[in-house]
Coordinates of C-alpha atoms (C1' of nucleotides) in Angstrom, one line a residue:
Chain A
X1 CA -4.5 17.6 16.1
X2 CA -8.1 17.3 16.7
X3 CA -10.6 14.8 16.1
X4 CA -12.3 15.8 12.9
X5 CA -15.7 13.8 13.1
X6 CA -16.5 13.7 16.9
X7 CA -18.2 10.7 18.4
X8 CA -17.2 7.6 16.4
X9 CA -14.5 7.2 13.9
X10 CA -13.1 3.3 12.8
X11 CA -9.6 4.6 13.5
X12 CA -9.3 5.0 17.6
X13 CA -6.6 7.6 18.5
X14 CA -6.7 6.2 22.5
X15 CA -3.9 3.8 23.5
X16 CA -4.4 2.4 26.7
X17 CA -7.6 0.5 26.4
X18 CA -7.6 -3.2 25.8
X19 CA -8.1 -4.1 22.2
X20 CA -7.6 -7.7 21.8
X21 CA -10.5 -8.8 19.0
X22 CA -11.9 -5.1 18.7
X23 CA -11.0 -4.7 15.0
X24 CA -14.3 -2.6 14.1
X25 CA -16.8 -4.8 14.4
X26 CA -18.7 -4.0 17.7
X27 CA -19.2 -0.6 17.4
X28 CA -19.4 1.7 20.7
X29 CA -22.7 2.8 19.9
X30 CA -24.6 0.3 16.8
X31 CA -24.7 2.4 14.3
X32 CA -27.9 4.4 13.2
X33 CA -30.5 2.3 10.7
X34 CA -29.1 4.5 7.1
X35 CA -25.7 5.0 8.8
X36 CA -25.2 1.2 8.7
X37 CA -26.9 0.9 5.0
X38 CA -24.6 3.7 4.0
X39 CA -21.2 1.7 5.3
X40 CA -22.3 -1.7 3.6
X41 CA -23.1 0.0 0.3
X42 CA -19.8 2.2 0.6
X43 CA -18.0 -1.1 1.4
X44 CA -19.2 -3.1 -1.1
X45 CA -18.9 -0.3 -3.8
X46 CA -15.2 0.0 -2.6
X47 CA -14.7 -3.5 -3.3
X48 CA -16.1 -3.9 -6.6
X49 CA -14.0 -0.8 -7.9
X50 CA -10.6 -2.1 -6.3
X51 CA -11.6 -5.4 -8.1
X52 CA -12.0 -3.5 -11.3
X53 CA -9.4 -1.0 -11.4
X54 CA -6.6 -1.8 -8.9
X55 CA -6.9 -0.6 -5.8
X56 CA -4.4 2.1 -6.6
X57 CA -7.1 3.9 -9.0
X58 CA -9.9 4.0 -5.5
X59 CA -10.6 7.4 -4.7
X60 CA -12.5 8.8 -1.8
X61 CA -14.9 10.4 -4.3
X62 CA -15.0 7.8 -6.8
X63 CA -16.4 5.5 -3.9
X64 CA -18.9 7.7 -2.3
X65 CA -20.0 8.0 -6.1
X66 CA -20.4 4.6 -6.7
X67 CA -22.1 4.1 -3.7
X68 CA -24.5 7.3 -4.3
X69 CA -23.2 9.0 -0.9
X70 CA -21.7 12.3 -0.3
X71 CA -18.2 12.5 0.2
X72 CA -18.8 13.5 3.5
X73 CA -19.9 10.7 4.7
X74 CA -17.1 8.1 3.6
X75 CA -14.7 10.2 5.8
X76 CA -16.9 10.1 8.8
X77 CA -17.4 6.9 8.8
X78 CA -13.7 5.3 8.2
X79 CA -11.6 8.4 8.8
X80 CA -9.6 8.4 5.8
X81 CA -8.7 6.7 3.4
X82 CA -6.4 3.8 5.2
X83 CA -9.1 3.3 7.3
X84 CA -11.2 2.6 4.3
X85 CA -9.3 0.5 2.9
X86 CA -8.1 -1.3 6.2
X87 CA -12.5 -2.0 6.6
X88 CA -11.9 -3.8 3.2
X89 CA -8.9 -6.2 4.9
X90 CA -11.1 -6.6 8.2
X91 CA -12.5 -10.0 7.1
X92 CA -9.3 -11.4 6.5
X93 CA -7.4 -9.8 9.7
X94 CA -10.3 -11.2 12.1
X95 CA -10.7 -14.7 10.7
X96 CA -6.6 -14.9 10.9
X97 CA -6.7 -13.5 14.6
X98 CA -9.5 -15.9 15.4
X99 CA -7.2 -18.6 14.3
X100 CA -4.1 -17.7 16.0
X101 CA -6.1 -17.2 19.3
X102 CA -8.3 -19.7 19.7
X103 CA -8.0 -21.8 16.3
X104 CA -6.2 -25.3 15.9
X105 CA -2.4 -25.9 16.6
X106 CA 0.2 -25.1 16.0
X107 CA -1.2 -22.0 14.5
X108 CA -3.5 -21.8 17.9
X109 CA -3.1 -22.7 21.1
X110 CA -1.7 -26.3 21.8
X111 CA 1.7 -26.6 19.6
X112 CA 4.9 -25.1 21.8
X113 CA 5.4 -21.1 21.7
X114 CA 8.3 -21.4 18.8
X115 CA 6.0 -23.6 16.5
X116 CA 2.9 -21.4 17.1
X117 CA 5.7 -18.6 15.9
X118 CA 6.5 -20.3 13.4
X119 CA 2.9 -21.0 12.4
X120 CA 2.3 -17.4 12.6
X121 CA 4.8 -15.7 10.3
X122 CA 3.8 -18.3 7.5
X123 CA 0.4 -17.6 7.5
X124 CA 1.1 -13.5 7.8
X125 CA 3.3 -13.8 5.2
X126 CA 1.2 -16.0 2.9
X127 CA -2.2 -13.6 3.6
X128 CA -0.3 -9.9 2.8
X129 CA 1.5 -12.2 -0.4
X130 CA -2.1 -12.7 -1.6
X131 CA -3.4 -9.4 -1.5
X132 CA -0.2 -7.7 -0.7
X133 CA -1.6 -4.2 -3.2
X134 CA -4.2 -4.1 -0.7
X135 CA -2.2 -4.6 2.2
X136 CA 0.4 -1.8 0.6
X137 CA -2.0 0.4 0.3
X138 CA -4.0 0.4 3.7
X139 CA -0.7 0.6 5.6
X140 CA -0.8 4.2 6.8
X141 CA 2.5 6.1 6.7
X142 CA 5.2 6.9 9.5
X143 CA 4.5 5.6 12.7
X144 CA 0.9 5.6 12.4
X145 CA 1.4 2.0 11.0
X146 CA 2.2 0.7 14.7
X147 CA -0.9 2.0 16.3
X148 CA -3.3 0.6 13.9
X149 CA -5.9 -2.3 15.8
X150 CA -5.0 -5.3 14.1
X151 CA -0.8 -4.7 14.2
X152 CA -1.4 -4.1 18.1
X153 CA -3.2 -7.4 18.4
X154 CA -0.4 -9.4 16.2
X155 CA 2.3 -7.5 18.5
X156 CA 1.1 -8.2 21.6
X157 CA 0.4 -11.8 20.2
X158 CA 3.9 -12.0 19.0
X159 CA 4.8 -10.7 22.7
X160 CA 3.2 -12.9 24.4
X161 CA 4.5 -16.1 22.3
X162 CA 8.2 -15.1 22.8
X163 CA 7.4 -14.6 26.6
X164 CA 7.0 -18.2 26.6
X165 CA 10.0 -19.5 25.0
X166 CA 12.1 -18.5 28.3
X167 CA 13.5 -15.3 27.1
X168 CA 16.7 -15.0 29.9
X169 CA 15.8 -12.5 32.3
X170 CA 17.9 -9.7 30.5
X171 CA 16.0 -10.1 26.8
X172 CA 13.7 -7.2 25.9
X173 CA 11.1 -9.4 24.9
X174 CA 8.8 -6.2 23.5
X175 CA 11.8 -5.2 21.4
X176 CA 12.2 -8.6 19.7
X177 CA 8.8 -8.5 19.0
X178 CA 8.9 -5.4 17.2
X179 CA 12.0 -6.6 15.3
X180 CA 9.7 -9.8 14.3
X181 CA 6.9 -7.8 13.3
X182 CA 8.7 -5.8 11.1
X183 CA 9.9 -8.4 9.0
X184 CA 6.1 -9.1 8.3
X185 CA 5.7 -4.9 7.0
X186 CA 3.8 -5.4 3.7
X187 CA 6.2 -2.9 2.5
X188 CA 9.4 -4.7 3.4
X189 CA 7.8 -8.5 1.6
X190 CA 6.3 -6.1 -1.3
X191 CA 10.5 -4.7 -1.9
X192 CA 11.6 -8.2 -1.7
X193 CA 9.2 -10.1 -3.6
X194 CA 8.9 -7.8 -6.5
X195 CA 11.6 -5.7 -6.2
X196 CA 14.6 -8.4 -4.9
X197 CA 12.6 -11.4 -6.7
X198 CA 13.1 -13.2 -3.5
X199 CA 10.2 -17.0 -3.4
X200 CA 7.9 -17.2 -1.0
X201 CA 9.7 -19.9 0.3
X202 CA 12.8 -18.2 0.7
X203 CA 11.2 -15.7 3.1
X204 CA 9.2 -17.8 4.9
X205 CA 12.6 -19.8 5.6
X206 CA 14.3 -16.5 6.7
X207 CA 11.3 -16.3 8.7
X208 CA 12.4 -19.7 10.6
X209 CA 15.2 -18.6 11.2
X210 CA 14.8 -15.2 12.8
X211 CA 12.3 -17.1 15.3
X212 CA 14.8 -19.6 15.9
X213 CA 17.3 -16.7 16.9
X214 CA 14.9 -14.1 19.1
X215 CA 14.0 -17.1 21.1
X216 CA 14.9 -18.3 24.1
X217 CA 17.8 -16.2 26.1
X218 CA 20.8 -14.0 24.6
X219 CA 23.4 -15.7 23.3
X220 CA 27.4 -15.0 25.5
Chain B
X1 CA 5.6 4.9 -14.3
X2 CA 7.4 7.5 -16.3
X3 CA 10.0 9.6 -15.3
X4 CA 8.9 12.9 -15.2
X5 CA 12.2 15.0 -15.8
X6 CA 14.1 13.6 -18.2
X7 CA 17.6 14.1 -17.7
X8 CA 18.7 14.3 -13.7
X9 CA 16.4 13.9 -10.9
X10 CA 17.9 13.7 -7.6
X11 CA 16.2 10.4 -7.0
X12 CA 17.7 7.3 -9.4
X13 CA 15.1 4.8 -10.6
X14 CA 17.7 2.1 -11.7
X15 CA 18.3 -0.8 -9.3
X16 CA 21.8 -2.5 -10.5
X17 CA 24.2 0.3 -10.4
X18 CA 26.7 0.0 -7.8
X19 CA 25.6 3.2 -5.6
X20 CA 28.3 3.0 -2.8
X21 CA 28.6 6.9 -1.8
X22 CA 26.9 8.8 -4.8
X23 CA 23.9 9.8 -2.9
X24 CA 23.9 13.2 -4.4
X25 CA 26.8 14.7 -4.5
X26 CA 28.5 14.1 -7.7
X27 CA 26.0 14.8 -10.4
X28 CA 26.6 12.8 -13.5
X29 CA 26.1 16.1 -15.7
X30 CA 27.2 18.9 -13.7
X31 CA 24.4 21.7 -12.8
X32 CA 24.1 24.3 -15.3
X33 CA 24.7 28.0 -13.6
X34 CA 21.7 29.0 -12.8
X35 CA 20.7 25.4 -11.7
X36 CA 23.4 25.2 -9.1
X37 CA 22.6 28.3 -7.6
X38 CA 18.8 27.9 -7.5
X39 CA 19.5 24.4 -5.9
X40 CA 21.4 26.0 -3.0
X41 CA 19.1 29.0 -2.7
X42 CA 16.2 26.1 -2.4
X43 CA 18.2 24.2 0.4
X44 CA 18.9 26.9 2.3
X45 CA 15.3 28.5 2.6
X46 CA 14.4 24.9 3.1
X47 CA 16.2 24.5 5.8
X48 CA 15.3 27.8 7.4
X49 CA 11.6 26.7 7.1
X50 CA 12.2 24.3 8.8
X51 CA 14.0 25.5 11.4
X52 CA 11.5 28.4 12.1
X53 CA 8.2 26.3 11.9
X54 CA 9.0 22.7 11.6
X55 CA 9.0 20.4 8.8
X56 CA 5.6 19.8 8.9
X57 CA 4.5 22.9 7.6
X58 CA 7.0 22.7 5.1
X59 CA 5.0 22.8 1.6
X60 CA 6.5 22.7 -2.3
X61 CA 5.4 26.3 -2.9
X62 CA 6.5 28.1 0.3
X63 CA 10.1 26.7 -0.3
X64 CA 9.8 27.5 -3.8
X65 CA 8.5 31.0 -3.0
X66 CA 11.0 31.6 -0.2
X67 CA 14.2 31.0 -2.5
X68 CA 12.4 33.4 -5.5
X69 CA 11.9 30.3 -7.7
X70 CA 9.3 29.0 -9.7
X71 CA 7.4 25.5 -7.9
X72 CA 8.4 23.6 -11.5
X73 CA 11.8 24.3 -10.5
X74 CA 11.6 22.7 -7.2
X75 CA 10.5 19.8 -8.4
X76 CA 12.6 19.5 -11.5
X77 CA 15.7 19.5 -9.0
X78 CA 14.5 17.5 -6.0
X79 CA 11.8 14.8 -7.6
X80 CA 9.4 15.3 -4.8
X81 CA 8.8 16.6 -1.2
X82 CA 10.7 13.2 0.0
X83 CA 13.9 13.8 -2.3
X84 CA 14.0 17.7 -0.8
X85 CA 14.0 16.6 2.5
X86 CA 16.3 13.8 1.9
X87 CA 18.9 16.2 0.0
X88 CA 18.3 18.5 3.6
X89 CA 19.6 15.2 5.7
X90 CA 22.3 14.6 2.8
X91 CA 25.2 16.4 4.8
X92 CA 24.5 13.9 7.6
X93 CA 23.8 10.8 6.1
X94 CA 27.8 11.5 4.0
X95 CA 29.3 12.0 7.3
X96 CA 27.5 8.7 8.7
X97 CA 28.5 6.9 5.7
X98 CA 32.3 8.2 5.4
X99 CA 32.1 7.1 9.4
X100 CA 31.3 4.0 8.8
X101 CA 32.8 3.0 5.5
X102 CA 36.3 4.4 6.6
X103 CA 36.7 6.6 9.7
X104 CA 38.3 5.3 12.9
X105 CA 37.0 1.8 14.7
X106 CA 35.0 0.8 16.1
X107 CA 32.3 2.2 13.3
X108 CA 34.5 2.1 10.6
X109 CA 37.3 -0.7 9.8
X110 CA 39.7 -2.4 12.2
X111 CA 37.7 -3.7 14.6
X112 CA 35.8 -7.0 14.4
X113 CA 32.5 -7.4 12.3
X114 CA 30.4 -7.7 15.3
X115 CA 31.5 -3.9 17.6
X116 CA 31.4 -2.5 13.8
X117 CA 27.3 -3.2 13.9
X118 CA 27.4 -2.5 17.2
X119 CA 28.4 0.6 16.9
X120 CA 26.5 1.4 13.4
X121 CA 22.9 0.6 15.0
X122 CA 24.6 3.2 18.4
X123 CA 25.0 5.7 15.6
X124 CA 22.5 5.4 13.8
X125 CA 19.9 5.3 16.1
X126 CA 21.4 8.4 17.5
X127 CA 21.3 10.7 14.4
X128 CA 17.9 9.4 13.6
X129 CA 16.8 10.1 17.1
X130 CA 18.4 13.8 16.9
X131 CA 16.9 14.8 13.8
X132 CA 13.7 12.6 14.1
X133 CA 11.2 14.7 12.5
X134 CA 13.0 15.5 9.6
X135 CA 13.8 11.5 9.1
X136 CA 10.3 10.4 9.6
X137 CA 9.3 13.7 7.1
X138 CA 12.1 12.4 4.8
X139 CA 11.3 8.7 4.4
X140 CA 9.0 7.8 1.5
X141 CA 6.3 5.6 1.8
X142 CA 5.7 1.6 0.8
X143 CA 8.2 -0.5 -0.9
X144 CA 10.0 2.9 -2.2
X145 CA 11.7 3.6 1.2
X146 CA 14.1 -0.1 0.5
X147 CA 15.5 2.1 -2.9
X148 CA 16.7 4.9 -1.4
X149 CA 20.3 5.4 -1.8
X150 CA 21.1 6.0 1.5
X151 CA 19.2 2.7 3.1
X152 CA 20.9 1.1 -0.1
X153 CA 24.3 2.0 1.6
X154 CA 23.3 1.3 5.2
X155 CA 21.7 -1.7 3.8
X156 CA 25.1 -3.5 2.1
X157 CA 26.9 -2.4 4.8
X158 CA 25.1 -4.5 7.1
X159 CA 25.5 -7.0 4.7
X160 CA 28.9 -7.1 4.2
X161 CA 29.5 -7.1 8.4
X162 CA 27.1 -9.9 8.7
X163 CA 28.9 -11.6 5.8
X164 CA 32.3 -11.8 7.8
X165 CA 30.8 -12.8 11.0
X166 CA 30.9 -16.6 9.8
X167 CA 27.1 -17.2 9.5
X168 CA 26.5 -20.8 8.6
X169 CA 26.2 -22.0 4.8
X170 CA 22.6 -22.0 5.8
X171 CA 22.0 -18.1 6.7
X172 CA 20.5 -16.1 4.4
X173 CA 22.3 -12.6 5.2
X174 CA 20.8 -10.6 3.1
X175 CA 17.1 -11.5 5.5
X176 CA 18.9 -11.3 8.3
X177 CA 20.3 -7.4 7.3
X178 CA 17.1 -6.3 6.3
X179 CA 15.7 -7.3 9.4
X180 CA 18.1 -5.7 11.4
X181 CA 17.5 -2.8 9.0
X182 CA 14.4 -3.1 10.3
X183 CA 15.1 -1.8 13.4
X184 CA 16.6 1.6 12.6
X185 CA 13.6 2.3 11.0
X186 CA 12.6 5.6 11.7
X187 CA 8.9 5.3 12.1
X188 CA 9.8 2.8 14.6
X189 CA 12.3 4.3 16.6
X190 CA 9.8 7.7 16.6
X191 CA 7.3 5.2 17.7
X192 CA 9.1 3.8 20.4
X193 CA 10.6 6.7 21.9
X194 CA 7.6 9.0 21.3
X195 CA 4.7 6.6 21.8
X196 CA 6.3 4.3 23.9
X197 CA 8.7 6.1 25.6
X198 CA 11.6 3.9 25.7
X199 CA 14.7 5.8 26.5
X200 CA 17.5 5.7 23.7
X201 CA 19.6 3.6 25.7
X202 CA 16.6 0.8 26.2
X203 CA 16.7 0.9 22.0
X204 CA 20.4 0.8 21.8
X205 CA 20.5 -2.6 24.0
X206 CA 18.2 -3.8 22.3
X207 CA 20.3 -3.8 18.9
X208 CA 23.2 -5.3 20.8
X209 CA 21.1 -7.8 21.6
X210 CA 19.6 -8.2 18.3
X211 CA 23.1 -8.1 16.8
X212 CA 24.1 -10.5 19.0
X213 CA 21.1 -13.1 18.2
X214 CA 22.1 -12.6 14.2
X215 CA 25.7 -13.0 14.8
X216 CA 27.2 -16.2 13.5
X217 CA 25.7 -19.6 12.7
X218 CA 22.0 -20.0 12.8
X219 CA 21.4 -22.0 16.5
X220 CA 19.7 -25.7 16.6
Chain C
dA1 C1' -48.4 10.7 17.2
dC2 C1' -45.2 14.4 18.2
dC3 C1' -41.0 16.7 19.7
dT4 C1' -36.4 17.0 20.6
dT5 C1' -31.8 16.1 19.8
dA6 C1' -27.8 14.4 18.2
dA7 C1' -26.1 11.5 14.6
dG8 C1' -25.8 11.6 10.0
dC9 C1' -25.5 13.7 5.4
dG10 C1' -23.7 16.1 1.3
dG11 C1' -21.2 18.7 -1.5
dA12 C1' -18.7 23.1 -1.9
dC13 C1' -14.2 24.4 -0.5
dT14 C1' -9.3 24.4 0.8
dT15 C1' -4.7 22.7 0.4
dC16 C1' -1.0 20.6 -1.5
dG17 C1' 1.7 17.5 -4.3
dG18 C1' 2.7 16.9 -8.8
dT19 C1' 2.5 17.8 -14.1
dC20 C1' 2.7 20.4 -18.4
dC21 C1' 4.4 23.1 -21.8
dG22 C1' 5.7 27.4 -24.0
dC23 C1' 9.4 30.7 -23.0
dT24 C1' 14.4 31.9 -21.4
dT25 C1' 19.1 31.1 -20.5
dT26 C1' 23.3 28.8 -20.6
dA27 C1' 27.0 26.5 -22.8
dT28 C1' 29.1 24.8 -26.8
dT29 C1' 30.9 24.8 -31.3
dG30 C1' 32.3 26.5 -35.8
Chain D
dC1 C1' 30.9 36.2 -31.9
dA2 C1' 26.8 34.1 -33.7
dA3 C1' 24.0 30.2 -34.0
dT4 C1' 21.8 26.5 -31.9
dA5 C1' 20.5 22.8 -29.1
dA6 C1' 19.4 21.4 -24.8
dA7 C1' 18.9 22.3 -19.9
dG8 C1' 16.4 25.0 -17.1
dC9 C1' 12.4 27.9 -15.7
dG10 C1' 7.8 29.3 -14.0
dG11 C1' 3.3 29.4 -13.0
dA12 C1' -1.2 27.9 -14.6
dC13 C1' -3.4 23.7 -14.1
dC14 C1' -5.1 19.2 -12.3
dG15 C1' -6.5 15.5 -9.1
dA16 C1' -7.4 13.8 -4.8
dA17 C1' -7.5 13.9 0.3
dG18 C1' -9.5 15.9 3.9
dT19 C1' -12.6 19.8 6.2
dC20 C1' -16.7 22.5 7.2
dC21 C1' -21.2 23.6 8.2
dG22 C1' -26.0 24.1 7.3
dC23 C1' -29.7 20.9 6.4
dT24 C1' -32.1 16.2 7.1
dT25 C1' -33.6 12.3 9.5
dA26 C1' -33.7 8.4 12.6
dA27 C1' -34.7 7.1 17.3
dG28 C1' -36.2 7.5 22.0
dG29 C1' -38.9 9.8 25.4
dT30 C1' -43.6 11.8 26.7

DNA sequence: ACCTTAAGCGGACTTCGGTCCGCTTTATTG
DNA sequence: CAATAAAGCGGACCGAAGTCCGCTTAAGGT
């Protein structure tokens, strides 16, 4: 109920700004000269041990030990642990925004809105497939998980897509997005993958479908 | 990767069973004496807890402490904090399920598949809605919120609806129910209401509408 | 160069969920 | 009614996330 280290902190609790593209990599304020050493060595100590062990062996401590850093200073500079862990994803969630923002169609701009959807839920579900432990793991719990940076920016690119299939004028396009992005939850494609057995194919065709049925206006 | 307490625990790990109903109630071995009524002393200072200073502050040992009971004891009857809280929403969740599997229509049978999911996401969303806190306390985390016995239930009963509203041969129901599933998630109806602020009737037609695009054959 | 200041640092500390294991109680059976 | 096995109990213990606060140090102004 109070922001624990004051002035930066990876994980914004504002809502309102505009965050298109801001995942964490321009800082507010660049980051002091050993602040910024600090947050490459913690990163890349972070890496190696989730490589090693399994991400779900990482500790807070264990890190700022293998980076020779007080504990301290791995919570101020990601905020907890999800945000550690979502720094560790940040490479892969910024090249995939680049390439459904400005990249080549249909994943980019260029192919019709229902292709570009299309387009999109493949390659969200193939990325969190490949990693999906990390991906488990960095998704923070309750309904913190819809006020992280990067699912804003795939919401309000999902938005915007169905906006331009010519939703009828009674369709709550915001809520069909939501129900879209859920089917891409890490958790839900962890359950059904390796819980349900389900093929990547088979979801990526469920996927199809569910475009093919949130868009354009509601059916009599 | 082990169960901790050998013989009950509240929480089944087993996937194939056929669950239908037995979230809790009817133990396989009934509760010893003095198991039974430390069970019910631990509900009920749960409950009053959490009535008095909100689930959040609801800890292991204070419950434990409150009923006169050792904190191995909680654990041994309720798995973990999720499967206390989820035994606390277990009077509801019966009453949903009795509702829906064979009270009066339009929730339970006699009226077509379609008003029957209608009127489950109505409920639903309602009773989640009412005791939000507690569901959002209540749901565990990752892939292990798709095996709880209660979204097990929910779950194949959207299934079975979805089954008899003629999808094509081409539909893969068991998607499509998850994903509606996906919208009674409480972490997202707490977002939207709370962070959002969509009014419970913006959410509710929004499921009609979503129940209405999953309805029947997939379109062209 | 020096001074000031605020960002940054570290590690002890707190809290809480969850585990362990030796002891106690219940229920069964002969 | 005793003996006995197994279910139950309790609280010490552990590990890890997150907090706190006094000390250190980089950076910008003079």
């Amino acid at each position: 109920m109070s922001q624990p280290y004051p002035p930066s902190a990876e994980r914004p609790e504002s809502f309102d700004e505009p965050v298109l593209m801001q995942l964490s990599a321009p800082e507010a304020t660049p980051l002091r000269a050993d602040a910024a050493r600090n947050r490459a060595r913690l990163l890349e100590a972070a890496a190696r041990l989730v490589e090693e062990q399994g991400v779900a062996r990482l500790t807070m401590e264990g890190v700022a030990c293998a980076a020779a850093v007080g504990k301290g200073t791995v919570f101020r500079r990601f905020g907890d642990r999800n945000g550690l862990l979502m720094a560790l994803l940040d490479h892969t969630e910024q090249s995939f925004q680049r390439a459904f923002i400005s990249g080549p169609a249909p994943l980019g701009p260029g192919a019709p809105a229902v292709e570009r959807l299309h387009a999109f839920g493949g390659q969200a579900l193939r990325l969190t497939a490949e990693r999906l432990d990390m991906y488990l793991a960095a998704e923070p719990e309750s309904t913190r998980r819809f006020t992280t940076a990067p699912y804003r920016v795939r919401f309000m690119h999902v938005c915007m897509l169905l906006r331009q299939t010519g939703p009828g004028p009674d369709t709550d396009t915001e809520l069909l997005a939501q129900t879209l992005m859920g089917y891409l939850d890490p958790a839900l494609i962890g359950h059904l993958t390796r819980q349900r057995g389900m093929s990547p194919e088979r979801l990526e065709a469920g996927w199809r479908d569910l475009v093919d049925r949130s868009v354009g206006p509601r059916p009599v």
